[in-house]
Amino acid sequence: MNNDISSEYYYNFDNYKVLITYKRVRNIIYHYDKEKRLFKISAPYHTSQKTIYKHLDKFAPRLIARANKRASPRQENAIYVFGELTPIEIGNKNVYQDQKIIIKKHEDLNKVLKKILIEYLTKRVKEYETIMNTSHHKITVRDMKTRHGSNSYYKNHLSFAMSLVHYSYPIIDSVIIHELAHDLHHNHGQRFYDCVLKYCPNYKALKKALDNTKFNYGKDQQK
């Protein structure tokens, strides 16, 4: 059964897309994708569209303003990759090499970004698992709007946000350390942060840079 409803929304003389998905959630959840000019809404079953749009009228200005404050990793014919503004070229293959991305068509960009992010995460997670003496994990990458990673420690499964590919290696490593620390401490108490700071002494600065979309922060710390 398809529980998705697509429509359009007009605000401040601009046209936006809306995707409503009915789920087993308790409250209506609103997200805004600046790149796609899309409001993604999760709503409890049987919630009327009238109620959803009534709340959207209230939240839309705030969501748009917040998104506009955040820096975009994409510029004309270039995108941030691991903290470096990297040229994008159209060619006969999909590859990241010689500090540039080559793609067959624009739709292939995310495939290349996801591939290189998984490769880096796989390598670094394995290294930090050994350093921190944690379990071995399965790794997945997906779009995550409200967090940068998650640890299903009872399944030995780590998920990371696709957006991490735009940030410098030290910032990505700080997220890896954060998630692996949940193997040892299942909440965000003092012992948890003591553990994170043990393996990432400048964690607070890196977290602030991540929250403020400073893609190239910490490049001078890269090995």
Tab-separated table of N, CA, C and O in Angstrom, residues 150-223:
chain	number	residue	atom	x	y	z
A	150	SER	N	24.036	6.838	13.598
A	150	SER	CA	23.304	6.096	14.630
A	150	SER	C	23.966	4.744	14.824
A	150	SER	O	24.616	4.218	13.917
A	151	ASN	N	23.805	4.200	16.015
A	151	ASN	CA	24.408	2.917	16.368
A	151	ASN	C	23.338	1.993	16.924
A	151	ASN	O	22.836	2.211	18.024
A	152	SER	N	22.977	0.981	16.151
A	152	SER	CA	22.094	-0.080	16.657
A	152	SER	C	22.988	-1.147	17.274
A	152	SER	O	23.280	-2.167	16.654
A	153	TYR	N	23.468	-0.863	18.487
A	153	TYR	CA	24.513	-1.686	19.087
A	153	TYR	C	24.061	-3.115	19.337
A	153	TYR	O	24.878	-4.032	19.381
A	154	TYR	N	22.762	-3.327	19.486
A	154	TYR	CA	22.272	-4.682	19.690
A	154	TYR	C	22.302	-5.489	18.393
A	154	TYR	O	22.174	-6.712	18.408
A	155	LYS	N	22.487	-4.792	17.261
A	155	LYS	CA	22.602	-5.467	15.960
A	155	LYS	C	24.001	-5.290	15.352
A	155	LYS	O	24.244	-5.784	14.249
A	156	ASN	N	24.892	-4.579	16.062
A	156	ASN	CA	26.223	-4.256	15.517
A	156	ASN	C	26.108	-3.593	14.146
A	156	ASN	O	26.761	-3.969	13.187
A	157	HIS	N	25.274	-2.565	14.100
A	157	HIS	CA	24.976	-1.899	12.825
A	157	HIS	C	25.122	-0.391	12.990
A	157	HIS	O	24.451	0.215	13.837
A	158	LEU	N	25.992	0.209	12.188
A	158	LEU	CA	26.177	1.653	12.185
A	158	LEU	C	25.567	2.248	10.916
A	158	LEU	O	25.790	1.730	9.825
A	159	SER	N	24.834	3.344	11.075
A	159	SER	CA	24.321	4.100	9.926
A	159	SER	C	24.918	5.494	9.965
A	159	SER	O	25.034	6.099	11.035
A	160	PHE	N	25.297	5.994	8.790
A	160	PHE	CA	25.882	7.322	8.703
A	160	PHE	C	25.137	8.152	7.660
A	160	PHE	O	24.627	7.622	6.669
A	161	ALA	N	25.111	9.462	7.886
A	161	ALA	CA	24.432	10.375	6.965
A	161	ALA	C	25.231	10.547	5.684
A	161	ALA	O	26.451	10.714	5.711
A	162	MET	N	24.538	10.524	4.582
A	162	MET	CA	25.169	10.736	3.286
A	162	MET	C	25.897	12.076	3.236
A	162	MET	O	26.945	12.224	2.584
A	163	SER	N	25.386	13.066	3.945
A	163	SER	CA	25.973	14.408	3.918
A	163	SER	C	27.390	14.463	4.471
A	163	SER	O	28.123	15.428	4.209
A	164	LEU	N	27.821	13.450	5.213
A	164	LEU	CA	29.175	13.454	5.769
A	164	LEU	C	30.249	13.486	4.693
A	164	LEU	O	31.373	13.927	4.940
A	165	VAL	N	29.932	13.034	3.490
A	165	VAL	CA	30.927	12.998	2.410
A	165	VAL	C	31.475	14.383	2.091
A	165	VAL	O	32.566	14.525	1.541
A	166	HIS	N	30.755	15.427	2.466
A	166	HIS	CA	31.193	16.784	2.146
A	166	HIS	C	32.215	17.325	3.142
A	166	HIS	O	32.869	18.333	2.869
A	167	TYR	N	32.368	16.656	4.289
A	167	TYR	CA	33.184	17.211	5.374
A	167	TYR	C	34.601	16.646	5.387
A	167	TYR	O	34.874	15.577	4.839
A	168	SER	N	35.481	17.371	6.063
A	168	SER	CA	36.878	16.946	6.188
A	168	SER	C	36.966	15.626	6.952
A	168	SER	O	36.064	15.271	7.728
A	169	TYR	N	38.061	14.923	6.768
A	169	TYR	CA	38.255	13.633	7.434
A	169	TYR	C	38.164	13.718	8.958
A	169	TYR	O	37.539	12.845	9.582
A	170	PRO	N	38.757	14.734	9.607
A	170	PRO	CA	38.638	14.792	11.070
A	170	PRO	C	37.197	14.898	11.556
A	170	PRO	O	36.843	14.318	12.589
A	171	ILE	N	36.357	15.629	10.823
A	171	ILE	CA	34.955	15.733	11.217
A	171	ILE	C	34.261	14.379	11.076
A	171	ILE	O	33.514	13.946	11.965
A	172	ILE	N	34.502	13.687	9.975
A	172	ILE	CA	33.905	12.358	9.785
A	172	ILE	C	34.379	11.410	10.884
A	172	ILE	O	33.585	10.661	11.466
A	173	ASP	N	35.670	11.455	11.199
A	173	ASP	CA	36.205	10.585	12.246
A	173	ASP	C	35.551	10.864	13.593
A	173	ASP	O	35.317	9.943	14.385
A	174	SER	N	35.246	12.134	13.863
A	174	SER	CA	34.603	12.466	15.141
A	174	SER	C	33.218	11.831	15.249
A	174	SER	O	32.797	11.416	16.331
A	175	VAL	N	32.517	11.730	14.116
A	175	VAL	CA	31.203	11.077	14.115
A	175	VAL	C	31.370	9.569	14.308
A	175	VAL	O	30.594	8.932	15.043
A	176	ILE	N	32.371	8.983	13.673
A	176	ILE	CA	32.648	7.555	13.857
A	176	ILE	C	32.918	7.253	15.326
A	176	ILE	O	32.362	6.306	15.897
A	177	ILE	N	33.773	8.050	15.947
A	177	ILE	CA	34.119	7.847	17.357
A	177	ILE	C	32.879	7.991	18.237
A	177	ILE	O	32.658	7.196	19.166
A	178	HIS	N	32.065	8.998	17.938
A	178	HIS	CA	30.818	9.203	18.697
A	178	HIS	C	29.943	7.953	18.652
A	178	HIS	O	29.457	7.483	19.687
A	179	GLU	N	29.748	7.423	17.450
A	179	GLU	CA	28.852	6.272	17.314
A	179	GLU	C	29.446	5.013	17.949
A	179	GLU	O	28.735	4.240	18.593
A	180	LEU	N	30.742	4.788	17.791
A	180	LEU	CA	31.357	3.614	18.394
A	180	LEU	C	31.364	3.708	19.918
A	180	LEU	O	31.296	2.677	20.610
A	181	ALA	N	31.418	4.920	20.445
A	181	ALA	CA	31.380	5.090	21.898
A	181	ALA	C	30.072	4.580	22.488
A	181	ALA	O	30.012	4.219	23.669
A	182	HIS	N	29.028	4.518	21.653
A	182	HIS	CA	27.744	3.994	22.138
A	182	HIS	C	27.796	2.482	22.368
A	182	HIS	O	26.925	1.928	23.030
A	183	ASP	N	28.786	1.813	21.810
A	183	ASP	CA	28.984	0.401	22.146
A	183	ASP	C	29.347	0.263	23.619
A	183	ASP	O	29.008	-0.742	24.267
A	184	LEU	N	30.034	1.265	24.135
A	184	LEU	CA	30.552	1.214	25.501
A	184	LEU	C	29.649	1.928	26.499
A	184	LEU	O	29.597	1.548	27.671
A	185	HIS	N	28.949	2.956	26.022
A	185	HIS	CA	28.048	3.729	26.888
A	185	HIS	C	26.792	4.043	26.081
A	185	HIS	O	26.873	4.739	25.068
A	186	HIS	N	25.651	3.558	26.525
A	186	HIS	CA	24.437	3.596	25.713
A	186	HIS	C	23.642	4.891	25.815
A	186	HIS	O	22.552	4.986	25.240
A	187	ASN	N	24.143	5.860	26.554
A	187	ASN	CA	23.446	7.143	26.625
A	187	ASN	C	24.456	8.266	26.386
A	187	ASN	O	25.594	8.011	25.984
A	188	HIS	N	24.031	9.491	26.606
A	188	HIS	CA	24.916	10.634	26.399
A	188	HIS	C	25.327	11.250	27.736
A	188	HIS	O	25.385	12.475	27.889
A	189	GLY	N	25.635	10.406	28.683
A	189	GLY	CA	26.069	10.876	29.989
A	189	GLY	C	27.536	11.284	29.994
A	189	GLY	O	28.227	11.251	28.966
A	190	GLN	N	28.021	11.651	31.168
A	190	GLN	CA	29.395	12.134	31.288
A	190	GLN	C	30.417	11.080	30.889
A	190	GLN	O	31.424	11.376	30.247
A	191	ARG	N	30.164	9.829	31.257
A	191	ARG	CA	31.108	8.762	30.911
A	191	ARG	C	31.198	8.584	29.400
A	191	ARG	O	32.265	8.285	28.863
A	192	PHE	N	30.068	8.780	28.720
A	192	PHE	CA	30.067	8.688	27.265
A	192	PHE	C	30.976	9.753	26.669
A	192	PHE	O	31.843	9.466	25.834
A	193	TYR	N	30.800	11.008	27.103
A	193	TYR	CA	31.600	12.088	26.531
A	193	TYR	C	33.057	12.009	26.963
A	193	TYR	O	33.948	12.426	26.205
A	194	ASP	N	33.322	11.475	28.138
A	194	ASP	CA	34.711	11.239	28.538
A	194	ASP	C	35.383	10.262	27.573
A	194	ASP	O	36.550	10.430	27.203
A	195	CYS	N	34.627	9.257	27.168
A	195	CYS	CA	35.132	8.263	26.213
A	195	CYS	C	35.386	8.904	24.857
A	195	CYS	O	36.441	8.698	24.245
A	196	VAL	N	34.432	9.705	24.372
A	196	VAL	CA	34.586	10.371	23.077
A	196	VAL	C	35.813	11.278	23.094
A	196	VAL	O	36.636	11.264	22.165
A	197	LEU	N	35.974	12.058	24.157
A	197	LEU	CA	37.095	12.999	24.246
A	197	LEU	C	38.431	12.281	24.394
A	197	LEU	O	39.468	12.818	23.998
A	198	LYS	N	38.399	11.093	24.938
A	198	LYS	CA	39.637	10.310	25.047
A	198	LYS	C	40.209	10.011	23.663
A	198	LYS	O	41.429	10.079	23.444
A	199	TYR	N	39.328	9.668	22.716
A	199	TYR	CA	39.771	9.296	21.374
A	199	TYR	C	39.699	10.454	20.376
A	199	TYR	O	40.253	10.357	19.287
A	200	CYS	N	39.014	11.527	20.777
A	200	CYS	CA	38.888	12.700	19.906
A	200	CYS	C	38.921	13.945	20.795
A	200	CYS	O	37.872	14.536	21.092
A	201	PRO	N	40.107	14.378	21.230
A	201	PRO	CA	40.222	15.487	22.185
A	201	PRO	C	39.581	16.800	21.724
A	201	PRO	O	39.121	17.586	22.552
A	202	ASN	N	39.549	17.063	20.424
A	202	ASN	CA	38.939	18.299	19.914
A	202	ASN	C	37.524	18.062	19.394
A	202	ASN	O	37.043	18.755	18.488
A	203	TYR	N	36.845	17.095	19.974
A	203	TYR	CA	35.503	16.718	19.525
A	203	TYR	C	34.541	17.912	19.527
A	203	TYR	O	33.765	18.089	18.588
A	204	LYS	N	34.579	18.734	20.562
A	204	LYS	CA	33.614	19.832	20.674
A	204	LYS	C	33.747	20.805	19.510
A	204	LYS	O	32.747	21.265	18.957
A	205	ALA	N	34.982	21.123	19.142
A	205	ALA	CA	35.205	22.046	18.027
A	205	ALA	C	34.764	21.426	16.703
A	205	ALA	O	34.170	22.097	15.845
A	206	LEU	N	35.046	20.143	16.544
A	206	LEU	CA	34.637	19.457	15.315
A	206	LEU	C	33.117	19.340	15.227
A	206	LEU	O	32.538	19.495	14.147
A	207	LYS	N	32.461	19.083	16.352
A	207	LYS	CA	30.998	18.995	16.375
A	207	LYS	C	30.383	20.349	16.024
A	207	LYS	O	29.404	20.429	15.265
A	208	LYS	N	30.949	21.414	16.549
A	208	LYS	CA	30.447	22.756	16.238
A	208	LYS	C	30.605	23.051	14.753
A	208	LYS	O	29.698	23.611	14.121
A	209	ALA	N	31.744	22.678	14.180
A	209	ALA	CA	31.970	22.889	12.747
A	209	ALA	C	30.975	22.085	11.917
A	209	ALA	O	30.458	22.567	10.898
A	210	LEU	N	30.695	20.863	12.340
A	210	LEU	CA	29.726	20.015	11.648
A	210	LEU	C	28.341	20.642	11.693
A	210	LEU	O	27.641	20.714	10.674
A	211	ASP	N	27.938	21.123	12.849
A	211	ASP	CA	26.610	21.722	12.999
A	211	ASP	C	26.469	23.008	12.202
A	211	ASP	O	25.361	23.397	11.825
A	212	ASN	N	27.597	23.672	11.947
A	212	ASN	CA	27.569	24.944	11.225
A	212	ASN	C	28.027	24.811	9.773
A	212	ASN	O	28.371	25.800	9.126
A	213	THR	N	28.041	23.579	9.264
A	213	THR	CA	28.391	23.249	7.874
A	213	THR	C	29.700	23.895	7.421
A	213	THR	O	29.797	24.448	6.327
A	214	LYS	N	30.705	23.818	8.280
A	214	LYS	CA	32.050	24.250	7.891
A	214	LYS	C	32.775	23.028	7.333
A	214	LYS	O	33.473	22.317	8.053
A	215	PHE	N	32.572	22.801	6.040
A	215	PHE	CA	32.988	21.547	5.419
A	215	PHE	C	34.486	21.280	5.539
A	215	PHE	O	34.905	20.143	5.711
A	216	ASN	N	35.303	22.325	5.441
A	216	ASN	CA	36.749	22.116	5.401
A	216	ASN	C	37.423	22.307	6.746
A	216	ASN	O	38.648	22.314	6.834
A	217	TYR	N	36.637	22.446	7.820
A	217	TYR	CA	37.249	22.635	9.147
A	217	TYR	C	38.087	21.412	9.532
A	217	TYR	O	37.671	20.271	9.350
A	218	GLY	N	39.257	21.660	10.069
A	218	GLY	CA	40.113	20.573	10.548
A	218	GLY	C	41.016	19.984	9.495
A	218	GLY	O	41.703	18.989	9.763
A	219	LYS	N	41.038	20.553	8.289
A	219	LYS	CA	41.887	19.993	7.226
A	219	LYS	C	43.357	19.973	7.639
A	219	LYS	O	44.112	19.083	7.237
A	220	ASP	N	43.748	20.957	8.459
A	220	ASP	CA	45.151	21.003	8.887
A	220	ASP	C	45.506	19.858	9.819
A	220	ASP	O	46.677	19.588	10.082
A	221	GLN	N	44.459	19.142	10.311
A	221	GLN	CA	44.696	18.006	11.210
A	221	GLN	C	44.739	16.678	10.440
A	221	GLN	O	44.985	15.632	11.030
A	222	GLN	N	44.445	16.722	9.145
A	222	GLN	CA	44.364	15.492	8.383
A	222	GLN	C	45.743	14.864	8.231
A	222	GLN	O	46.738	15.548	8.029
A	223	LYS	N	45.736	13.538	8.301
A	223	LYS	CA	47.000	12.790	8.192
A	223	LYS	C	47.225	12.356	6.746
A	223	LYS	O	46.290	12.100	6.029
